[in-house]
Amino acid sequence: MTLNRFLSLFLCCVCAIALPAKTYFVAPSGSDDAEGTKQKPFATFGKAQQLAEAGDTVFFRQGRYRVTNEEVQYFNGRYATVFHITRSGTAAAPIVFCGYGAERAEFDMSAVNPGDYRLTGILLEADHIVLRQLEITGLRVLQKGHSQSECVRIVGANNCVLDDMSFHDGMAIGIYLLAGKDNLFLNCDAYNNYDYYSDNGYGGNTDGFGAHCTSAAHTGNVFRGCRAWWNSDDGFDLINCLAPVVIEDCVAFYNGFRPGTLRGAGDGTGFKAGGYGMKPRSQMVRDVPVAPCHVVRHCIAYRNKNKGIYSNHHLGGVEFTDNISIANPKNYTLVCRKSMDEAVDIPGYGHILRGNISLNPIGKGQDYTDYNPAQCTMERNYTADDMPITDGKPLFDITTFVPEEYIQVGIRKW
């Protein structure tokens, strides 16, 4: 190698190492022909996304971004994706898409209609991505049959953080995880979502949050501090999930109803922690080599249409620790499927229940049902008759987690 060639390579490496991370700005009043600075911001998510690399931050200014069909980036089979994130960050230099300061950006996708597709708002197929203080609203379902749409669909993304995100007033699932490891969903909300178009308006596919990992290798995924309410199906759903998922410090209430009402819609479970359904093995979505032990802890399920906390025909035990289930028709339902080859419900086995509380108005609802105590670990679980009192006061104040006006609606209807 000549001296000049060596010096050129050396200088290139030095410049690459010293290259500072970039910052881009996007605003509803911006232009994609602008420079992407704070003073001259871009107008669309897609424009900044095309430029952002490891270590870069894209700031979104406060306001509503009215997304159009022209912004749809990716078609794959039956899916149409609005924003497709494929460029990864690194552990030391993630790519960050977030509101500026305390500002929030709302991506109104109600006008997106590319035709007969399942819609995805954000398809995440990259590692070390941070999404923060962003909202997706109005995302539609466009197929009449058994269909669904998702605000954020995650396939093959690892070490990502979705923080303080909100998915509401649409027809789609908030977060839908299929593949990826060590992702954290932190302080996210999904509410007022009802699919009135597919399945004759039943609303049975619109959960708040879903993790349905297709491989046992997809471990380390956590929902923490998330809330789901007035979604037409379930609050949190782990059906067909092959890897253990942790749900902690989360709240689910008024799921299974049409938003703002107590008119029934879909299944209506607060936390559906596992399960593989009751179809014959040949018709199951996927084979289950080892059923994962999901963890639901420090959570509250209040006034969902059907069940508060539910093992959903799981093929093994689930850990439920320090949860509170209140005023659901069935607060804890722990039924298991007998085996992969025998689609028969039997009393739940292998569950670990420690420090849980079940509360129902007098004469209403059920506390702990459908389990075999000899095959489960049951410690310090309470009902209204034996709930512990601390300093003369109840153990908790539900208004800390559920707005008072929602509680009053539930009490009146009971």
Short mmCIF file of C-alpha atoms in Angstrom, two decimals:
data_model
loop_
_atom_site.label_atom_id
_atom_site.label_comp_id
_atom_site.label_asym_id
_atom_site.label_seq_id
_atom_site.Cartn_x
_atom_site.Cartn_y
_atom_site.Cartn_z
CA MET A 1 0.00 0.00 0.00
CA THR A 2 1.41 3.42 -0.93
CA LEU A 3 1.86 6.13 1.70
CA ASN A 4 -0.80 8.31 0.05
CA ARG A 5 -3.28 5.42 0.00
CA PHE A 6 -2.60 4.70 3.68
CA LEU A 7 -3.04 8.36 4.66
CA SER A 8 -6.31 8.58 2.73
CA LEU A 9 -7.73 5.53 4.48
CA PHE A 10 -6.54 6.79 7.86
CA LEU A 11 -8.15 10.19 7.38
CA CYS A 12 -11.41 8.58 6.26
CA CYS A 13 -11.51 6.46 9.42
CA VAL A 14 -10.76 9.46 11.64
CA CYS A 15 -13.51 11.50 9.97
CA ALA A 16 -16.01 8.66 10.32
CA ILE A 17 -15.24 8.26 14.02
CA ALA A 18 -15.47 11.99 14.66
CA LEU A 19 -18.63 12.49 12.61
CA PRO A 20 -21.22 13.98 14.98
CA ALA A 21 -24.76 12.68 15.28
CA LYS A 22 -27.29 14.69 13.34
CA THR A 23 -30.52 16.25 14.53
CA TYR A 24 -33.56 16.73 12.30
CA PHE A 25 -36.81 18.56 12.93
CA VAL A 26 -40.28 17.88 11.55
CA ALA A 27 -43.34 20.11 11.96
CA PRO A 28 -46.91 20.14 10.61
CA SER A 29 -46.14 23.47 8.94
CA GLY A 30 -42.80 22.32 7.53
CA SER A 31 -41.72 21.36 4.02
CA ASP A 32 -39.86 18.30 2.78
CA ASP A 33 -37.92 20.67 0.55
CA ALA A 34 -36.60 22.49 3.62
CA GLU A 35 -33.34 21.81 5.46
CA GLY A 36 -34.83 19.85 8.36
CA THR A 37 -33.57 22.31 10.96
CA LYS A 38 -35.52 23.74 13.89
CA GLN A 39 -36.09 26.93 11.94
CA LYS A 40 -36.82 25.14 8.63
CA PRO A 41 -38.29 21.74 9.50
CA PHE A 42 -39.40 18.90 7.27
CA ALA A 43 -43.11 18.12 6.95
CA THR A 44 -43.24 14.31 7.08
CA PHE A 45 -41.99 11.40 9.10
CA GLY A 46 -40.87 9.67 5.92
CA LYS A 47 -38.52 12.44 4.84
CA ALA A 48 -36.59 12.48 8.13
CA GLN A 49 -36.67 8.69 8.36
CA GLN A 50 -34.86 8.38 5.02
CA LEU A 51 -31.95 10.42 6.42
CA ALA A 52 -31.68 9.26 10.04
CA GLU A 53 -28.75 6.96 10.86
CA ALA A 54 -27.25 5.51 14.03
CA GLY A 55 -26.97 8.19 16.71
CA ASP A 56 -29.32 10.62 14.99
CA THR A 57 -32.43 12.15 16.56
CA VAL A 58 -35.58 13.21 14.76
CA PHE A 59 -37.61 15.76 16.75
CA PHE A 60 -41.30 16.23 15.98
CA ARG A 61 -42.93 19.53 16.90
CA GLN A 62 -46.31 19.61 18.58
CA GLY A 63 -49.37 19.16 16.38
CA ARG A 64 -51.39 16.92 14.11
CA TYR A 65 -49.75 15.40 11.05
CA ARG A 66 -52.43 14.42 8.55
CA VAL A 67 -50.95 11.37 6.83
CA THR A 68 -51.97 10.68 3.21
CA ASN A 69 -51.85 7.73 0.84
CA GLU A 70 -48.76 9.27 -0.79
CA GLU A 71 -46.82 8.55 2.41
CA VAL A 72 -47.43 4.78 2.34
CA GLN A 73 -43.94 3.30 1.97
CA TYR A 74 -44.22 -0.46 1.70
CA PHE A 75 -46.51 -3.16 0.33
CA ASN A 76 -45.92 -6.79 1.25
CA GLY A 77 -48.56 -9.34 0.31
CA ARG A 78 -51.74 -8.43 2.10
CA TYR A 79 -50.09 -5.67 4.18
CA ALA A 80 -49.64 -1.97 3.44
CA THR A 81 -47.25 -0.05 5.69
CA VAL A 82 -47.19 3.70 6.16
CA PHE A 83 -43.78 4.11 7.83
CA HIS A 84 -41.28 1.26 7.42
CA ILE A 85 -38.25 1.50 9.74
CA THR A 86 -35.41 -0.75 8.54
CA ARG A 87 -32.23 1.19 9.36
CA SER A 88 -30.82 0.22 12.77
CA GLY A 89 -29.04 2.16 15.44
CA THR A 90 -26.55 0.67 17.87
CA ALA A 91 -26.55 0.13 21.64
CA ALA A 92 -24.39 3.23 22.08
CA ALA A 93 -26.09 5.22 19.33
CA PRO A 94 -29.77 4.41 18.84
CA ILE A 95 -31.91 6.20 16.29
CA VAL A 96 -34.47 8.30 18.16
CA PHE A 97 -37.82 9.54 16.86
CA CYS A 98 -39.48 11.67 19.52
CA GLY A 99 -41.49 14.71 20.43
CA TYR A 100 -39.44 17.85 21.01
CA GLY A 101 -39.14 18.67 24.72
CA ALA A 102 -42.55 17.95 26.27
CA GLU A 103 -44.32 18.24 22.90
CA ARG A 104 -46.34 15.39 21.37
CA ALA A 105 -46.87 14.63 17.70
CA GLU A 106 -50.14 13.05 16.51
CA PHE A 107 -50.09 11.12 13.25
CA ASP A 108 -53.68 11.15 12.07
CA MET A 109 -53.97 8.19 9.67
CA SER A 110 -57.72 8.32 9.16
CA ALA A 111 -57.27 9.33 5.50
CA VAL A 112 -54.92 6.42 4.65
CA ASN A 113 -56.78 4.01 2.38
CA PRO A 114 -54.60 2.26 -0.23
CA GLY A 115 -57.23 -0.41 -0.90
CA ASP A 116 -57.81 -4.00 0.16
CA TYR A 117 -54.91 -4.35 2.63
CA ARG A 118 -54.22 -4.86 6.26
CA LEU A 119 -52.79 -1.55 7.42
CA THR A 120 -49.73 -1.00 9.58
CA GLY A 121 -48.90 2.47 10.86
CA ILE A 122 -45.25 1.78 11.71
CA LEU A 123 -43.52 -1.48 10.73
CA LEU A 124 -40.45 -1.87 12.89
CA GLU A 125 -37.75 -4.13 11.40
CA ALA A 126 -34.62 -2.57 12.90
CA ASP A 127 -32.61 -2.73 16.12
CA HIS A 128 -31.94 -0.03 18.71
CA ILE A 129 -34.79 2.28 17.75
CA VAL A 130 -36.46 4.65 20.22
CA LEU A 131 -39.99 5.96 19.61
CA ARG A 132 -41.16 8.48 22.21
CA GLN A 133 -44.09 10.91 22.70
CA LEU A 134 -45.75 10.01 19.41
CA GLU A 135 -49.42 9.23 18.81
CA ILE A 136 -51.16 7.28 16.07
CA THR A 137 -54.86 7.97 15.65
CA GLY A 138 -57.62 7.06 13.22
CA LEU A 139 -55.89 4.01 11.68
CA ARG A 140 -58.55 2.07 9.80
CA VAL A 141 -59.41 -1.54 8.99
CA LEU A 142 -60.09 -1.89 5.26
CA GLN A 143 -61.14 -5.53 4.85
CA LYS A 144 -64.66 -6.79 5.49
CA GLY A 145 -63.72 -10.34 6.52
CA HIS A 146 -61.69 -11.55 9.50
CA SER A 147 -59.00 -8.90 9.47
CA GLN A 148 -57.09 -6.38 11.55
CA SER A 149 -54.72 -3.41 11.43
CA GLU A 150 -51.90 -2.45 13.79
CA CYS A 151 -50.52 0.93 14.79
CA VAL A 152 -47.04 -0.54 15.41
CA ARG A 153 -46.11 -3.98 14.08
CA ILE A 154 -42.78 -5.42 15.22
CA VAL A 155 -41.09 -8.19 13.25
CA GLY A 156 -37.41 -8.87 13.80
CA ALA A 157 -36.67 -5.77 15.87
CA ASN A 158 -34.40 -6.06 18.92
CA ASN A 159 -33.47 -3.76 21.80
CA CYS A 160 -36.05 -1.15 20.87
CA VAL A 161 -37.89 1.18 23.26
CA LEU A 162 -41.40 2.54 22.75
CA ASP A 163 -41.88 5.12 25.47
CA ASP A 164 -44.91 7.30 26.23
CA MET A 165 -46.60 6.36 22.98
CA SER A 166 -50.36 6.59 22.47
CA PHE A 167 -52.68 4.74 20.09
CA HIS A 168 -56.27 5.87 20.17
CA ASP A 169 -59.53 6.69 18.46
CA GLY A 170 -59.02 4.27 15.60
CA MET A 171 -59.78 0.70 14.60
CA ALA A 172 -56.35 -0.85 15.10
CA ILE A 173 -54.33 -2.73 17.72
CA GLY A 174 -51.82 -0.46 19.48
CA ILE A 175 -48.65 -2.58 19.57
CA TYR A 176 -48.43 -5.98 17.85
CA LEU A 177 -45.21 -7.91 18.51
CA LEU A 178 -44.39 -10.97 16.40
CA ALA A 179 -40.60 -11.28 16.42
CA GLY A 180 -37.74 -9.65 18.30
CA LYS A 181 -35.85 -9.71 21.59
CA ASP A 182 -35.37 -7.39 24.54
CA ASN A 183 -37.88 -4.74 23.53
CA LEU A 184 -39.36 -2.44 26.18
CA PHE A 185 -42.82 -0.91 25.90
CA LEU A 186 -42.92 1.76 28.57
CA ASN A 187 -45.81 3.96 29.72
CA CYS A 188 -47.79 3.49 26.51
CA ASP A 189 -51.57 3.95 26.17
CA ALA A 190 -54.08 2.27 23.86
CA TYR A 191 -57.69 3.41 24.12
CA ASN A 192 -60.95 4.13 22.28
CA ASN A 193 -60.16 1.63 19.52
CA TYR A 194 -63.01 -0.26 17.88
CA ASP A 195 -63.10 -2.08 14.55
CA TYR A 196 -66.70 -1.60 13.40
CA TYR A 197 -65.91 -2.66 9.81
CA SER A 198 -64.58 -6.24 9.70
CA ASP A 199 -66.41 -9.31 11.04
CA ASN A 200 -69.74 -7.45 10.91
CA GLY A 201 -68.57 -4.90 13.45
CA TYR A 202 -67.88 -7.39 16.23
CA GLY A 203 -64.63 -5.67 17.14
CA GLY A 204 -63.01 -8.95 18.10
CA ASN A 205 -59.49 -8.24 16.79
CA THR A 206 -58.84 -4.84 18.32
CA ASP A 207 -56.72 -5.37 21.42
CA GLY A 208 -54.80 -2.65 23.15
CA PHE A 209 -51.49 -4.52 23.12
CA GLY A 210 -50.50 -7.94 21.76
CA ALA A 211 -47.36 -10.08 21.92
CA HIS A 212 -47.54 -13.20 19.76
CA CYS A 213 -43.90 -14.21 19.36
CA THR A 214 -43.37 -16.84 16.67
CA SER A 215 -40.20 -18.31 18.23
CA ALA A 216 -39.13 -19.34 21.72
CA ALA A 217 -35.95 -17.35 21.06
CA HIS A 218 -37.84 -14.03 21.16
CA THR A 219 -37.24 -13.44 24.87
CA GLY A 220 -36.84 -10.36 27.05
CA ASN A 221 -39.89 -8.41 25.89
CA VAL A 222 -41.53 -6.29 28.60
CA PHE A 223 -44.67 -4.14 28.87
CA ARG A 224 -44.23 -1.77 31.81
CA GLY A 225 -46.55 0.98 32.99
CA CYS A 226 -48.88 0.63 30.00
CA ARG A 227 -52.65 1.22 30.06
CA ALA A 228 -55.41 -0.18 27.86
CA TRP A 229 -59.03 0.92 28.05
CA TRP A 230 -62.13 0.94 25.90
CA ASN A 231 -60.59 -1.31 23.27
CA SER A 232 -63.26 -3.45 21.65
CA ASP A 233 -61.47 -6.77 22.28
CA ASP A 234 -58.85 -7.33 25.02
CA GLY A 235 -56.49 -5.02 26.88
CA PHE A 236 -53.36 -7.22 26.68
CA ASP A 237 -53.23 -10.46 24.67
CA LEU A 238 -50.46 -13.11 24.56
CA ILE A 239 -52.29 -15.83 22.61
CA ASN A 240 -50.06 -18.11 20.49
CA CYS A 241 -46.92 -16.55 21.99
CA LEU A 242 -43.97 -18.97 22.12
CA ALA A 243 -41.61 -16.88 24.28
CA PRO A 244 -42.19 -15.62 27.84
CA VAL A 245 -43.39 -12.02 28.10
CA VAL A 246 -43.47 -9.82 31.21
CA ILE A 247 -46.39 -7.45 31.84
CA GLU A 248 -45.83 -5.32 34.92
CA ASP A 249 -47.31 -2.19 36.50
CA CYS A 250 -49.99 -2.09 33.79
CA VAL A 251 -53.71 -1.33 33.91
CA ALA A 252 -56.59 -2.68 31.80
CA PHE A 253 -60.17 -1.44 32.18
CA TYR A 254 -63.38 -1.24 30.15
CA ASN A 255 -62.11 -3.54 27.40
CA GLY A 256 -64.63 -5.51 25.36
CA PHE A 257 -66.96 -2.53 25.07
CA ARG A 258 -67.58 0.01 22.35
CA PRO A 259 -65.62 3.14 23.33
CA GLY A 260 -67.35 5.42 25.77
CA THR A 261 -70.17 2.93 26.44
CA LEU A 262 -70.92 -0.36 28.15
CA ARG A 263 -72.27 -1.88 24.94
CA GLY A 264 -70.52 -5.19 24.41
CA ALA A 265 -68.16 -5.87 21.51
CA GLY A 266 -65.30 -8.43 21.48
CA ASP A 267 -63.93 -10.79 24.11
CA GLY A 268 -63.34 -8.23 26.84
CA THR A 269 -60.47 -9.62 28.93
CA GLY A 270 -58.09 -7.30 30.74
CA PHE A 271 -54.97 -9.50 30.65
CA LYS A 272 -55.12 -12.58 28.42
CA ALA A 273 -51.89 -14.17 29.56
CA GLY A 274 -51.12 -16.92 27.10
CA GLY A 275 -53.09 -19.74 25.54
CA TYR A 276 -53.29 -21.49 22.20
CA GLY A 277 -57.01 -21.85 21.74
CA MET A 278 -59.01 -25.05 21.52
CA LYS A 279 -58.56 -26.07 17.90
CA PRO A 280 -57.18 -29.54 17.09
CA ARG A 281 -53.40 -29.67 16.87
CA SER A 282 -53.51 -29.87 13.08
CA GLN A 283 -55.37 -26.54 12.95
CA MET A 284 -53.36 -24.62 15.54
CA VAL A 285 -51.51 -21.52 14.41
CA ARG A 286 -48.15 -22.99 15.42
CA ASP A 287 -46.68 -25.95 17.25
CA VAL A 288 -45.69 -25.38 20.88
CA PRO A 289 -42.47 -27.21 21.86
CA VAL A 290 -42.46 -25.73 25.39
CA ALA A 291 -45.21 -23.47 26.71
CA PRO A 292 -43.67 -20.25 28.07
CA CYS A 293 -44.34 -19.07 31.60
CA HIS A 294 -45.51 -15.49 31.15
CA VAL A 295 -45.41 -13.08 34.08
CA VAL A 296 -48.18 -10.64 35.02
CA ARG A 297 -47.29 -8.65 38.12
CA HIS A 298 -48.31 -5.45 39.89
CA CYS A 299 -51.18 -4.97 37.43
CA ILE A 300 -54.80 -3.86 37.80
CA ALA A 301 -57.76 -5.22 35.85
CA TYR A 302 -60.92 -3.21 36.42
CA ARG A 303 -64.44 -3.64 35.01
CA ASN A 304 -63.60 -5.43 31.76
CA LYS A 305 -66.55 -7.03 29.99
CA ASN A 306 -65.62 -10.63 30.63
CA LYS A 307 -62.48 -11.58 32.58
CA GLY A 308 -59.94 -9.56 34.47
CA ILE A 309 -56.90 -11.88 34.40
CA TYR A 310 -57.06 -15.03 32.28
CA SER A 311 -54.75 -17.94 31.41
CA ASN A 312 -56.76 -18.61 28.22
CA HIS A 313 -56.38 -22.41 27.86
CA HIS A 314 -52.62 -22.21 28.35
CA LEU A 315 -50.49 -25.36 28.04
CA GLY A 316 -48.68 -24.72 31.29
CA GLY A 317 -48.43 -22.34 34.20
CA VAL A 318 -48.37 -18.54 34.27
CA GLU A 319 -47.01 -16.40 37.10
CA PHE A 320 -49.45 -13.87 38.59
CA THR A 321 -47.92 -11.79 41.37
CA ASP A 322 -49.34 -8.85 43.38
CA ASN A 323 -52.16 -8.05 40.97
CA ILE A 324 -55.56 -6.53 41.72
CA SER A 325 -58.63 -7.60 39.77
CA ILE A 326 -61.78 -5.61 40.50
CA ALA A 327 -65.42 -5.88 39.40
CA ASN A 328 -64.88 -8.11 36.39
CA PRO A 329 -67.48 -10.87 35.95
CA LYS A 330 -64.56 -13.28 36.53
CA ASN A 331 -61.55 -11.74 38.21
CA TYR A 332 -59.05 -14.62 37.84
CA THR A 333 -59.82 -17.47 35.41
CA LEU A 334 -57.01 -20.01 35.33
CA VAL A 335 -58.19 -22.75 32.98
CA CYS A 336 -55.62 -24.76 31.00
CA ARG A 337 -55.71 -26.90 27.88
CA LYS A 338 -55.00 -30.57 28.68
CA SER A 339 -52.29 -31.03 26.05
CA MET A 340 -51.31 -30.22 22.48
CA ASP A 341 -53.08 -33.34 21.30
CA GLU A 342 -56.10 -33.04 23.57
CA ALA A 343 -58.12 -29.87 23.11
CA VAL A 344 -59.93 -30.26 26.40
CA ASP A 345 -60.28 -27.68 29.17
CA ILE A 346 -59.09 -28.82 32.57
CA PRO A 347 -58.55 -26.97 35.88
CA GLY A 348 -55.42 -24.83 35.65
CA TYR A 349 -52.08 -26.41 36.53
CA GLY A 350 -48.58 -25.06 37.09
CA HIS A 351 -49.72 -21.51 37.90
CA ILE A 352 -47.98 -19.37 40.50
CA LEU A 353 -50.30 -16.94 42.28
CA ARG A 354 -48.81 -14.83 45.05
CA GLY A 355 -50.16 -11.71 46.72
CA ASN A 356 -53.13 -11.17 44.40
CA ILE A 357 -56.37 -9.42 45.37
CA SER A 358 -59.85 -10.04 43.99
CA LEU A 359 -62.63 -7.56 44.73
CA ASN A 360 -66.24 -7.71 43.62
CA PRO A 361 -69.38 -5.87 44.68
CA ILE A 362 -71.36 -7.99 47.11
CA GLY A 363 -73.01 -10.90 45.35
CA LYS A 364 -71.46 -10.08 41.98
CA GLY A 365 -68.71 -11.78 40.00
CA GLN A 366 -66.28 -14.59 40.76
CA ASP A 367 -62.88 -14.42 42.40
CA TYR A 368 -60.48 -17.32 41.58
CA THR A 369 -61.88 -20.01 39.29
CA ASP A 370 -60.93 -23.02 37.15
CA TYR A 371 -57.70 -24.14 38.80
CA ASN A 372 -56.39 -27.21 40.59
CA PRO A 373 -54.94 -26.01 43.92
CA ALA A 374 -52.89 -29.19 44.29
CA GLN A 375 -51.07 -28.41 41.03
CA CYS A 376 -50.60 -24.67 41.56
CA THR A 377 -48.64 -22.48 43.95
CA MET A 378 -51.19 -20.32 45.80
CA GLU A 379 -49.87 -17.95 48.47
CA ARG A 380 -51.35 -14.83 50.12
CA ASN A 381 -54.22 -14.36 47.65
CA TYR A 382 -57.15 -12.35 48.96
CA THR A 383 -60.79 -11.57 48.33
CA ALA A 384 -63.01 -8.77 49.64
CA ASP A 385 -63.64 -10.81 52.78
CA ASP A 386 -60.01 -11.02 53.82
CA MET A 387 -58.23 -8.14 52.08
CA PRO A 388 -55.49 -6.77 54.34
CA ILE A 389 -55.83 -3.31 55.86
CA THR A 390 -52.84 -1.04 56.44
CA ASP A 391 -53.10 1.67 59.11
CA GLY A 392 -56.87 1.40 59.01
CA LYS A 393 -56.96 2.10 55.26
CA PRO A 394 -57.38 -0.15 52.20
CA LEU A 395 -54.20 -1.50 50.68
CA PHE A 396 -54.53 0.68 47.56
CA ASP A 397 -56.44 3.56 46.02
CA ILE A 398 -57.76 2.62 42.59
CA THR A 399 -58.22 6.28 41.60
CA THR A 400 -54.45 6.46 41.32
CA PHE A 401 -54.70 4.24 38.24
CA VAL A 402 -58.26 4.57 36.89
CA PRO A 403 -60.01 7.94 36.48
CA GLU A 404 -62.76 8.51 39.04
CA GLU A 405 -65.43 9.08 36.40
CA TYR A 406 -64.79 5.60 34.95
CA ILE A 407 -65.08 4.03 38.38
CA GLN A 408 -68.43 5.74 38.96
CA VAL A 409 -69.74 4.45 35.62
CA GLY A 410 -68.75 0.92 36.62
CA ILE A 411 -70.32 1.20 40.05
CA ARG A 412 -73.60 2.55 38.66
CA LYS A 413 -73.87 -0.23 36.10
CA TRP A 414 -73.26 -2.91 38.72
#
